[in-house]
Amino acid sequence: MDKCSKRKKPYIDISKVVDDLPGMIYRCKNNKNWTMEYLSEGCVRLTDYSPSELLHDDKRSWRDMIIPEDKKKVFDKVQEAVERDESFRVSYRILTKNGEERWVREVGRACRDSQGNVESLEGFITDVTEYLDAKKRVEKRKEKLKELYEASTQLHICKTKQETYDLTLRSAKEILGFFSAAIFIEEDDELVVKASTESKNDIGIRYPKDQGIRGMTYVNKESYHIDDLSEWIDSKSVSHEYRSAVSVPIGDRGVFQAVSNELGFYSDFDLEMAKVLASHIYETMQRIGSQKEMSLVLNTVQEHIIYLDKDMDIRWENKAIVENGDMKKEGIKGKKCYERIYERDEPCEDCPALEALETGKTREKIKGAKGKHWLVRATPDIDEEGKVKGVVNVVLDITEKMDLHEELKRSEKKYRTIFENTGTAMVMIEEDSTISLVNEEFEKLSGYSKEELQGKRWTRFIFEEDLKKMKKYHHERRKAGEEVPSRYTFKAPTRFGDVRDLLVAVSVIPGNKKTVASITDITDHRKTFGALRESQEAFRILFENSTEPVILINRDKKINEFNDKFVELFEIEKSKDIYLDDILHPENPDDMKEIEQLLSGKKNSLKLDMSCRSDHEDIPVEAKIDLIRDNTDDPLYAIGILSKKSS
């Protein structure tokens, strides 16, 4: 075989692979000095010593490399594994040739001879300093997050915005190490210092809201992490003594900013923590603002509002109950509501507040006290665990409304007579969809008696296809400002299974939410109209699809409609107005006279051999024309079917 034809076997330089490993491979004696017999080139990167300096304890033993505090731990752990004939894993610290302390991770096991005696230890040692440092940083960050969370819970009980600012900066300084930080809030198109860790004299200083780093943060609503302020184009607004910064928007309210005189002082983690602080500031400001707005609303409304705890003691009340309830404010809080308001020694028998506390559901009752009528609505205050901790009582004086109600009841008797004796089917419906009253005509229309209808819900007597629409109308008609059709059609079955088409007209009775509906049976009308529409549709289909030209001629001799075959025969535009004069040949006036007699009603049909014309040629046509009359026998229009005769 030719020498050149021989293939060379693949070759891997194992020594190079070993030397490139991120650590060093070793073989050593199992003695106290861990006397090294072999070390890979990774030894230099790990220890700063060359292998020759550590082999055979020439200049330094491996035991000398291990810091004193870890020597015993390493020796004991290795010997335990050797005795059990298992591999060992141990982490410890070494001191490099340059005096640097490093954490290493060693993995190895004992090598034995044929008699089972330990000849040496072999394994791999790698640098894990960065990993452990990162682990410590993570633990430290977790601790900071925990402390920051605990601080945020305190923000939730702050009552003023200034209290919020001060607590935030204290947390930033003590937990995150932000020793130079400030909070800027937008006021009158400027950013105003509201709190500062450095000096109270800074509070109140105003800055343009669109300049510098704080301005960019506010306007762009973006966060900035700056390692070197000298390279930042908009750093003029920051004192020259500061070298790095983080700047975070507080929603649309302002800016949280921290600065340092050290380059690169802040990390990405610090930026995220600053964002967390800023979000807590914003949420607390929103809550405090909402509470102020709520307080304003509570003290503006005329309803009497009180908050009761589980023992029915008054905890707070609004202004109206003090001013309009003949009660002094200092004599309300801490008292039982039934004692102070209703002058009783125990709760009312049907107390809505007590029911709300017991059931956890809203309750509403009309109560009488001191010659007045009150609508009392009790809403339970339920905590995160689902337990009732109190109740909000809203009390409205409805005395005048109740008097009006009585007047309406009297007037109701007057229109009941009209309701019963009208010739149209009538029905009265309550707000809850119950039929409260029907007249005799409604009984005839439905086939049901009054006893079978009254007290039942009207929804039982409607077809499913119309029910959703009618329910929507029923509810929306009782809402202020809602536009709902007052007249519409629907289908309903009678008692005997007939399906009737009905037209209903609905009105709401003034002063309450009852509705009155008058119903007309339009079934026969619908059937007639439907048949007519079907007939018209059939005619349209025939008209459009006829193989002959078809025309509709008005009494003024205008061809009002024509199909595509007519357009094709006479080569005309479909949008053009066309009269009989445009297509009949003027040399044959008798044809026009015959058609005029038909259009006047003197004839009912014609059959003519007509001489017609287009823009290009004469066209001989056989025409069959019929007159269409209305229900009083007056002429409406004529329908003509044309057939072109062969030349």
XYZ file of C-alpha atoms in Angstrom:
647
model
C 0.000 0.000 0.000
C 1.213 3.473 -0.912
C 2.459 5.407 2.093
C 0.444 8.506 1.123
C -2.787 6.562 1.025
C -2.599 5.686 4.694
C -4.953 7.750 6.827
C -3.592 9.320 9.953
C -5.427 8.537 13.156
C -7.070 11.555 14.864
C -4.872 13.040 17.561
C -6.036 14.920 20.667
C -3.503 16.781 22.759
C -4.803 15.745 26.191
C -2.162 17.811 27.989
C -3.452 20.986 26.328
C -7.051 20.137 27.270
C -5.990 19.553 30.883
C -4.026 22.804 31.044
C -6.998 24.791 29.697
C -9.425 23.591 32.365
C -10.759 26.325 34.743
C -8.759 24.986 37.675
C -6.031 22.427 38.260
C -5.795 18.645 38.228
C -3.606 17.179 40.940
C -2.204 13.991 42.429
C -0.860 14.107 45.991
C 0.102 11.897 48.903
C -2.413 11.290 51.648
C -0.332 12.952 54.346
C -0.702 16.070 56.467
C 1.181 18.235 53.972
C -0.794 16.930 50.968
C 2.570 16.574 49.196
C 1.916 17.225 45.503
C 3.206 14.690 42.938
C 1.498 16.152 39.864
C -0.078 19.565 39.086
C -1.538 20.792 35.795
C -0.692 24.261 34.426
C -3.999 25.548 35.842
C -2.048 25.802 39.113
C -0.643 29.191 38.012
C -4.090 30.740 37.418
C -5.406 29.351 40.678
C -2.500 30.064 43.082
C -0.032 32.358 41.226
C 2.584 29.606 41.900
C 4.105 27.510 39.137
C 3.664 23.724 39.525
C 7.414 23.293 40.208
C 7.152 25.559 43.279
C 4.533 23.316 44.888
C 5.610 19.833 43.726
C 7.185 17.653 46.412
C 6.817 20.512 48.927
C 9.756 22.214 47.196
C 8.998 25.766 48.291
C 5.564 25.438 49.801
C 3.258 22.540 50.656
C -0.414 22.550 49.779
C -1.206 22.460 53.495
C 0.647 25.784 53.810
C -1.600 27.216 51.099
C -4.746 26.578 53.172
C -5.580 29.316 55.708
C -5.201 28.106 59.325
C -8.934 28.222 60.176
C -9.791 25.728 57.381
C -6.895 23.207 57.667
C -8.476 20.824 60.184
C -11.878 20.899 58.452
C -10.276 19.926 55.127
C -8.127 17.127 56.605
C -11.025 15.575 58.593
C -13.467 15.654 55.676
C -10.983 14.032 53.265
C -10.022 11.283 55.720
C -13.681 10.438 56.395
C -14.247 9.934 52.664
C -11.043 7.867 52.293
C -12.100 5.542 55.128
C -15.487 5.006 53.452
C -13.802 4.652 50.038
C -15.946 7.492 48.673
C -15.193 10.622 46.670
C -14.931 13.846 48.651
C -16.085 17.422 48.040
C -14.852 20.251 50.216
C -14.763 24.071 49.965
C -12.076 26.102 51.730
C -9.882 29.185 51.463
C -6.307 29.445 50.229
C -3.770 32.265 50.253
C -2.183 32.874 46.818
C 1.446 33.829 46.174
C 0.295 37.471 45.860
C -1.405 37.371 49.251
C -4.953 37.202 47.874
C -7.512 35.081 49.702
C -9.539 32.805 47.431
C -12.313 30.295 47.931
C -11.733 26.954 46.171
C -13.809 23.841 45.629
C -11.957 20.482 45.653
C -13.380 17.200 44.289
C -11.318 14.000 44.521
C -10.934 10.426 45.728
C -8.266 7.953 46.928
C -6.297 5.731 44.489
C -5.519 2.245 45.900
C -3.137 -0.574 44.980
C -4.119 -4.182 44.399
C -4.089 -4.831 48.147
C -6.435 -1.876 48.807
C -3.791 0.411 50.295
C -4.058 4.149 49.545
C -1.291 5.154 47.165
C -2.378 8.744 46.480
C -5.248 11.216 46.139
C -6.334 12.518 42.753
C -8.795 15.252 41.938
C -9.657 18.702 40.626
C -9.558 22.094 42.394
C -11.320 25.194 40.991
C -11.774 28.841 42.055
C -15.304 29.512 43.412
C -14.612 32.949 44.912
C -16.827 34.824 42.468
C -19.656 32.331 42.915
C -19.586 32.624 46.709
C -19.272 36.393 46.552
C -22.296 36.502 44.266
C -24.157 34.243 46.660
C -23.365 36.612 49.527
C -24.564 39.563 47.450
C -27.817 37.752 46.753
C -28.322 37.035 50.446
C -27.569 40.646 51.297
C -30.028 41.836 48.676
C -32.691 39.482 50.012
C -32.176 40.985 53.448
C -32.512 44.494 52.019
C -35.697 43.528 50.189
C -37.142 42.108 53.389
C -36.306 45.281 55.328
C -37.668 47.418 52.496
C -40.914 45.455 52.502
C -41.273 45.974 56.253
C -40.660 49.694 55.758
C -43.299 49.814 52.990
C -45.927 48.475 55.394
C -45.273 51.549 57.530
C -45.906 53.758 54.491
C -49.409 52.351 54.245
C -50.350 53.924 57.579
C -48.862 57.356 56.855
C -51.534 60.040 57.164
C -49.725 62.934 55.449
C -47.567 63.239 52.358
C -44.715 64.803 54.350
C -44.733 61.821 56.697
C -44.461 59.624 53.571
C -41.458 61.570 52.219
C -39.578 61.498 55.530
C -40.141 57.761 56.106
C -39.038 56.960 52.530
C -35.740 58.825 52.840
C -35.053 57.268 56.222
C -35.510 53.814 54.645
C -33.293 54.789 51.687
C -30.515 55.872 54.038
C -30.687 53.112 56.666
C -31.520 50.127 54.428
C -30.035 50.936 51.021
C -27.166 53.200 52.080
C -28.417 56.163 50.004
C -26.771 58.853 52.141
C -27.496 61.718 49.733
C -31.070 61.487 48.484
C -33.996 63.825 47.887
C -37.645 63.804 46.812
C -38.871 66.378 44.264
C -42.617 66.924 43.711
C -44.132 68.898 40.824
C -45.934 72.111 41.838
C -46.890 74.976 39.518
C -44.692 73.653 36.662
C -41.629 73.347 38.921
C -39.964 70.521 40.861
C -39.917 71.372 44.569
C -37.683 69.673 47.167
C -40.033 68.076 49.710
C -37.472 66.048 51.670
C -33.669 65.635 51.751
C -31.247 63.425 53.685
C -28.588 66.140 53.715
C -30.155 69.354 54.981
C -33.606 70.615 55.919
C -32.576 73.924 54.374
C -32.943 72.272 50.949
C -36.681 71.788 51.506
C -38.727 74.201 49.435
C -36.033 74.882 46.812
C -37.611 75.008 43.349
C -36.103 73.791 40.060
C -37.316 73.935 36.427
C -39.217 70.713 35.737
C -37.604 70.183 32.330
C -33.914 70.775 33.088
C -31.098 68.549 34.293
C -31.253 64.883 35.194
C -34.257 65.317 37.480
C -36.047 67.197 34.684
C -35.342 64.427 32.140
C -36.549 61.850 34.644
C -39.807 63.731 35.230
C -40.549 64.665 31.620
C -39.585 61.308 30.026
C -40.950 59.215 32.921
C -37.771 57.108 32.638
C -35.238 55.926 35.247
C -31.512 56.693 34.954
C -28.453 54.908 36.398
C -25.350 57.086 35.892
C -21.883 55.794 36.838
C -19.986 58.962 35.823
C -21.833 62.283 35.999
C -18.977 64.139 34.279
C -19.819 62.286 31.053
C -23.535 63.057 31.334
C -24.663 65.875 29.094
C -27.389 67.052 31.482
C -25.437 66.869 34.737
C -25.182 70.653 35.235
C -28.066 70.631 37.682
C -26.086 68.337 40.029
C -23.322 69.716 42.249
C -19.801 69.107 40.843
C -18.812 67.204 43.989
C -21.111 64.303 43.038
C -19.791 61.616 40.688
C -22.659 59.101 40.234
C -26.464 59.019 40.619
C -29.762 57.168 40.253
C -32.893 59.096 39.281
C -36.392 57.550 39.226
C -39.839 59.044 38.412
C -42.536 58.996 41.115
C -45.382 58.220 38.711
C -46.532 61.546 37.299
C -45.960 63.307 40.631
C -42.207 63.933 40.796
C -38.715 62.405 41.116
C -36.697 60.368 43.641
C -32.954 60.960 43.268
C -29.836 59.682 45.064
C -26.256 60.905 44.404
C -22.746 59.909 45.540
C -19.251 61.440 45.414
C -17.872 58.019 44.312
C -17.694 56.881 40.685
C -19.954 53.903 39.925
C -21.319 53.864 43.473
C -24.751 52.544 42.482
C -25.535 49.139 40.980
C -28.432 47.967 38.841
C -29.875 46.486 42.021
C -29.781 49.944 43.654
C -31.718 51.313 40.678
C -34.386 48.626 41.086
C -34.657 49.378 44.797
C -35.025 53.082 44.026
C -37.893 52.162 41.688
C -39.533 50.163 44.471
C -39.273 53.149 46.834
C -40.674 55.494 44.191
C -43.646 53.178 43.537
C -44.430 53.045 47.277
C -44.264 56.846 47.476
C -46.666 57.142 44.522
C -49.136 54.562 45.879
C -49.164 56.216 49.315
C -49.684 59.678 47.785
C -52.578 58.273 45.760
C -54.126 56.714 48.872
C -53.787 59.878 50.952
C -55.262 61.920 48.099
C -58.167 59.472 47.738
C -58.817 59.576 51.486
C -58.980 63.368 51.406
C -61.360 63.240 48.453
C -63.484 60.641 50.233
C -63.567 62.746 53.381
C -64.677 65.734 51.300
C -67.429 63.671 49.687
C -68.604 62.229 53.009
C -68.849 65.706 54.532
C -70.635 67.148 51.480
C -73.481 64.636 50.990
C -76.758 65.154 52.813
C -77.142 61.492 53.790
C -76.266 60.609 57.384
C -73.287 58.222 57.299
C -71.821 56.415 60.308
C -69.375 53.547 60.774
C -70.194 50.947 63.445
C -67.834 48.342 64.845
C -68.861 44.775 65.684
C -70.280 45.953 69.036
C -72.515 48.541 67.310
C -70.370 51.391 68.690
C -70.076 54.491 66.482
C -66.440 54.862 65.298
C -66.852 57.780 62.894
C -69.601 59.841 61.288
C -69.966 62.496 58.619
C -70.831 66.161 59.024
C -74.492 65.819 58.028
C -75.433 63.562 60.939
C -73.989 66.096 63.391
C -75.435 69.227 61.771
C -78.842 67.860 60.784
C -79.343 65.254 63.464
C -79.454 67.558 66.499
C -76.418 65.774 67.927
C -73.173 67.160 69.280
C -70.157 65.498 67.711
C -68.451 64.829 71.008
C -71.546 62.946 72.175
C -71.670 60.474 69.270
C -68.369 58.641 68.962
C -68.130 55.514 71.106
C -71.891 55.417 71.749
C -74.283 52.709 70.607
C -76.159 53.793 67.491
C -79.532 52.624 68.825
C -78.979 54.616 72.014
C -77.925 57.871 70.391
C -80.085 57.882 67.263
C -83.206 55.896 68.123
C -83.143 56.427 71.937
C -83.416 52.691 72.663
C -81.709 50.436 75.180
C -81.183 47.613 72.681
C -80.982 47.172 68.891
C -84.204 47.326 66.856
C -85.838 43.978 66.121
C -85.206 44.304 62.373
C -82.000 46.347 62.569
C -80.299 46.276 59.115
C -76.869 47.034 60.639
C -77.123 44.041 62.984
C -78.240 41.795 60.100
C -75.317 43.002 57.948
C -72.864 42.223 60.776
C -74.332 38.732 61.221
C -74.747 37.752 57.546
C -71.939 39.706 55.864
C -74.463 40.976 53.284
C -75.931 44.422 52.583
C -79.310 45.025 54.194
C -81.849 47.822 53.610
C -84.877 48.818 55.694
C -87.274 51.747 56.143
C -87.323 52.881 59.769
C -89.454 55.382 61.642
C -88.051 57.628 64.362
C -88.927 61.041 65.819
C -91.898 61.499 63.452
C -89.812 60.858 60.321
C -89.178 58.038 57.888
C -85.609 56.917 57.214
C -84.189 54.605 54.552
C -81.305 52.737 56.248
C -78.771 50.858 54.092
C -76.153 48.820 55.983
C -73.074 47.574 54.105
C -70.615 45.206 55.857
C -66.881 46.047 55.998
C -65.106 42.745 55.291
C -61.365 42.209 55.874
C -58.935 40.185 53.696
C -59.811 36.977 55.576
C -63.514 37.397 54.791
C -64.465 38.375 58.359
C -66.875 41.230 59.067
C -65.114 43.903 61.116
C -67.780 46.629 60.981
C -70.617 48.131 58.986
C -71.253 51.396 57.133
C -74.728 52.799 57.749
C -76.138 55.257 55.199
C -79.357 56.893 56.461
C -81.568 58.970 54.143
C -84.568 61.048 55.218
C -87.429 59.861 52.976
C -90.321 61.448 54.898
C -91.290 63.692 51.988
C -90.960 60.792 49.570
C -93.167 58.587 51.743
C -95.830 61.320 51.852
C -95.667 61.513 48.065
C -95.994 57.741 47.924
C -99.234 57.923 49.859
C -100.522 60.561 47.452
C -99.597 58.305 44.522
C -101.511 55.441 46.092
C -104.602 57.611 46.201
C -104.207 58.672 42.592
C -103.689 55.053 41.591
C -107.311 54.314 42.387
C -108.348 56.937 39.856
C -106.473 55.511 36.894
C -107.340 51.885 37.824
C -110.884 52.508 36.566
C -109.559 53.703 33.205
C -107.133 50.754 33.089
C -109.902 48.204 33.622
C -112.354 49.609 31.084
C -110.168 50.491 28.072
C -110.669 48.502 24.851
C -106.938 47.634 24.586
C -105.086 44.793 26.333
C -103.293 46.402 29.309
C -100.791 45.039 31.858
C -98.998 46.644 34.849
C -95.513 45.310 35.724
C -93.506 45.828 38.927
C -89.766 46.605 39.008
C -89.010 42.970 39.857
C -90.787 41.839 36.631
C -93.920 40.658 38.480
C -97.289 41.200 36.764
C -99.380 43.129 39.302
C -102.456 43.909 37.232
C -104.103 42.935 33.915
C -107.430 43.997 32.385
C -110.152 41.949 30.726
C -108.835 42.574 27.190
C -105.444 41.127 28.197
C -107.222 37.999 29.475
C -108.927 37.599 26.071
C -105.663 38.095 24.165
C -103.568 35.671 26.265
C -106.217 33.089 27.107
C -105.177 33.207 30.791
C -107.299 34.468 33.711
C -106.211 37.291 36.021
C -105.536 34.805 38.799
C -103.193 32.848 36.522
C -101.304 35.980 35.430
C -101.090 38.334 38.419
C -98.161 37.613 40.727
C -96.250 35.785 37.981
C -93.205 37.140 36.148
C -93.933 38.392 32.642
C -90.786 36.626 31.390
C -92.669 33.291 31.582
C -94.962 34.320 28.735
C -92.346 35.463 26.156
C -90.516 33.494 23.472
C -86.784 32.982 24.102
C -85.772 34.869 20.926
C -87.315 38.116 22.265
C -86.692 37.590 25.980
C -83.107 38.920 26.160
C -84.058 42.146 24.350
C -87.148 42.737 26.510
C -85.281 42.082 29.782
C -82.671 44.645 28.754
C -85.389 47.216 27.994
C -87.103 46.446 31.312
C -83.978 47.194 33.386
C -82.637 50.122 31.347
C -86.043 51.848 31.345
C -85.673 52.321 35.101
C -82.228 53.932 34.869
C -81.860 57.685 34.597
C -80.649 58.932 31.237
C -81.103 55.614 29.417
C -82.882 55.847 26.042
C -85.081 52.771 25.555
C -87.661 52.144 22.775
C -91.186 52.758 24.069
C -92.780 50.819 21.160
C -91.569 47.527 19.697
C -92.824 44.128 18.528
C -92.388 40.662 20.010
C -93.800 37.133 19.819
C -95.754 35.403 22.588
C -97.712 32.128 22.800
C -101.308 32.097 24.016
C -102.593 29.586 26.491
C -103.819 27.487 23.541
C -100.432 27.332 21.796
C -101.071 29.986 19.145
C -98.046 32.205 18.425
C -99.112 35.848 18.168
C -97.191 38.829 16.781
C -97.743 41.698 19.223
C -97.026 45.439 19.249
C -96.398 46.864 22.735
C -96.281 50.481 23.944
C -94.626 50.861 27.377
C -94.589 53.792 29.824
C -93.117 54.203 33.320
C -95.552 55.458 35.951
C -94.213 58.770 37.418
C -93.132 58.516 41.049
C -92.325 54.795 41.032
C -90.702 52.187 38.834
C -93.832 50.382 37.705
C -94.572 50.183 34.003
C -97.857 50.101 32.107
C -97.977 48.371 28.722
C -100.723 48.398 26.093
C -100.580 45.474 23.644
C -102.040 45.172 20.137
C -102.310 41.912 18.164
C -100.728 42.490 14.717
C -100.531 38.828 13.666
C -102.942 39.101 10.699
C -101.325 42.337 9.526
C -97.888 40.704 9.650
C -99.087 37.688 7.644
C -100.526 39.931 4.901
C -97.408 42.071 4.837
C -95.197 38.997 4.741
C -97.074 37.505 1.789
C -96.757 40.790 -0.067
C -93.041 40.972 0.605
C -92.577 37.397 -0.588
C -94.477 38.200 -3.793
C -92.318 41.268 -4.384
C -89.169 39.253 -3.861
C -90.328 36.612 -6.329
C -91.075 39.304 -8.916
C -87.632 40.854 -8.395
C -85.917 37.494 -8.998
C -87.887 36.907 -12.214
C -87.261 40.462 -13.374
C -83.495 40.222 -12.878
C -83.091 36.747 -14.345
C -85.442 36.906 -17.346
C -83.873 35.841 -20.664
C -85.855 38.574 -22.453
C -85.674 42.366 -22.039
C -88.221 43.475 -19.366
C -89.338 47.063 -18.696
C -91.616 48.854 -16.172
C -93.398 51.866 -17.764
C -94.818 54.701 -15.624
C -97.985 56.579 -16.620
C -95.782 59.447 -17.882
C -94.244 56.961 -20.387
C -90.924 56.866 -18.529
C -89.232 53.476 -18.478
C -88.734 53.439 -14.714
C -86.943 50.095 -14.444
C -85.334 47.703 -16.924
C -83.181 44.596 -16.689
C -79.752 43.766 -18.108
C -81.189 42.177 -21.288
C -82.813 45.497 -22.175
C -79.462 47.274 -21.693
C -77.786 44.672 -23.891
C -80.404 44.996 -26.691
C -80.485 48.789 -26.911
C -76.845 49.398 -25.903
C -77.703 52.134 -23.373
C -76.285 53.251 -20.020
C -78.065 51.847 -17.004
C -77.979 55.164 -15.137
C -79.624 57.113 -18.008
C -83.291 58.261 -17.820
C -85.182 56.603 -20.711
C -88.687 57.254 -22.093
C -90.705 55.307 -24.666
C -89.999 58.088 -27.182
C -86.291 57.198 -26.947
C -86.786 53.634 -28.231
C -89.938 53.764 -30.478
C -89.349 54.613 -34.121
C -91.044 57.972 -34.963
C -92.318 56.569 -38.276
C -94.793 54.315 -36.373
C -96.910 56.672 -34.152
C -99.687 54.070 -33.872
C -97.562 51.991 -31.489
C -97.301 54.915 -29.064
C -101.074 55.560 -29.238
C -101.824 51.944 -28.332
C -99.502 52.095 -25.294
C -100.980 55.444 -24.156
C -104.488 53.920 -24.186
C -103.226 51.048 -22.012
C -101.529 53.416 -19.520
C -104.756 55.432 -19.208
C -106.621 52.265 -18.187
C -108.651 51.756 -21.346
C -106.916 48.488 -22.066
C -105.430 45.799 -19.816
C -102.907 44.231 -22.190
C -101.326 44.680 -25.604
C -99.409 42.541 -28.059
C -97.550 44.617 -30.634
C -95.015 44.239 -33.407
C -93.079 47.432 -32.804
C -90.349 49.137 -34.742
C -87.727 50.267 -32.185
C -84.348 51.890 -32.509
C -80.990 52.221 -30.788
C -78.227 54.704 -31.463
C -76.865 52.426 -34.172
C -79.719 50.531 -35.784
C -83.449 49.853 -36.154
C -84.651 46.947 -34.010
C -87.881 45.069 -34.820
C -89.467 43.887 -31.555
C -92.472 41.811 -30.526
C -93.855 43.297 -27.282
C -96.296 41.856 -24.674
C -97.399 44.694 -22.332
C -99.733 44.270 -19.277
C -101.259 46.960 -17.042
C -100.912 46.753 -13.236
C -103.722 48.394 -11.182
C -103.998 49.305 -7.446
C -106.720 48.099 -5.035
C -109.086 50.836 -6.300
C -108.586 49.655 -9.920
C -106.610 52.762 -10.908
C -103.612 52.246 -13.283
C -100.195 52.082 -11.543
C -97.706 51.046 -14.224
C -97.222 48.631 -17.109
C -94.863 45.676 -17.480
C -93.487 44.983 -20.931
C -91.633 41.879 -22.153
C -89.789 42.415 -25.433
C -88.507 39.863 -27.923
C -86.218 40.825 -30.778
C -87.536 39.572 -34.119
C -85.139 38.040 -36.618
C -84.223 40.301 -39.601
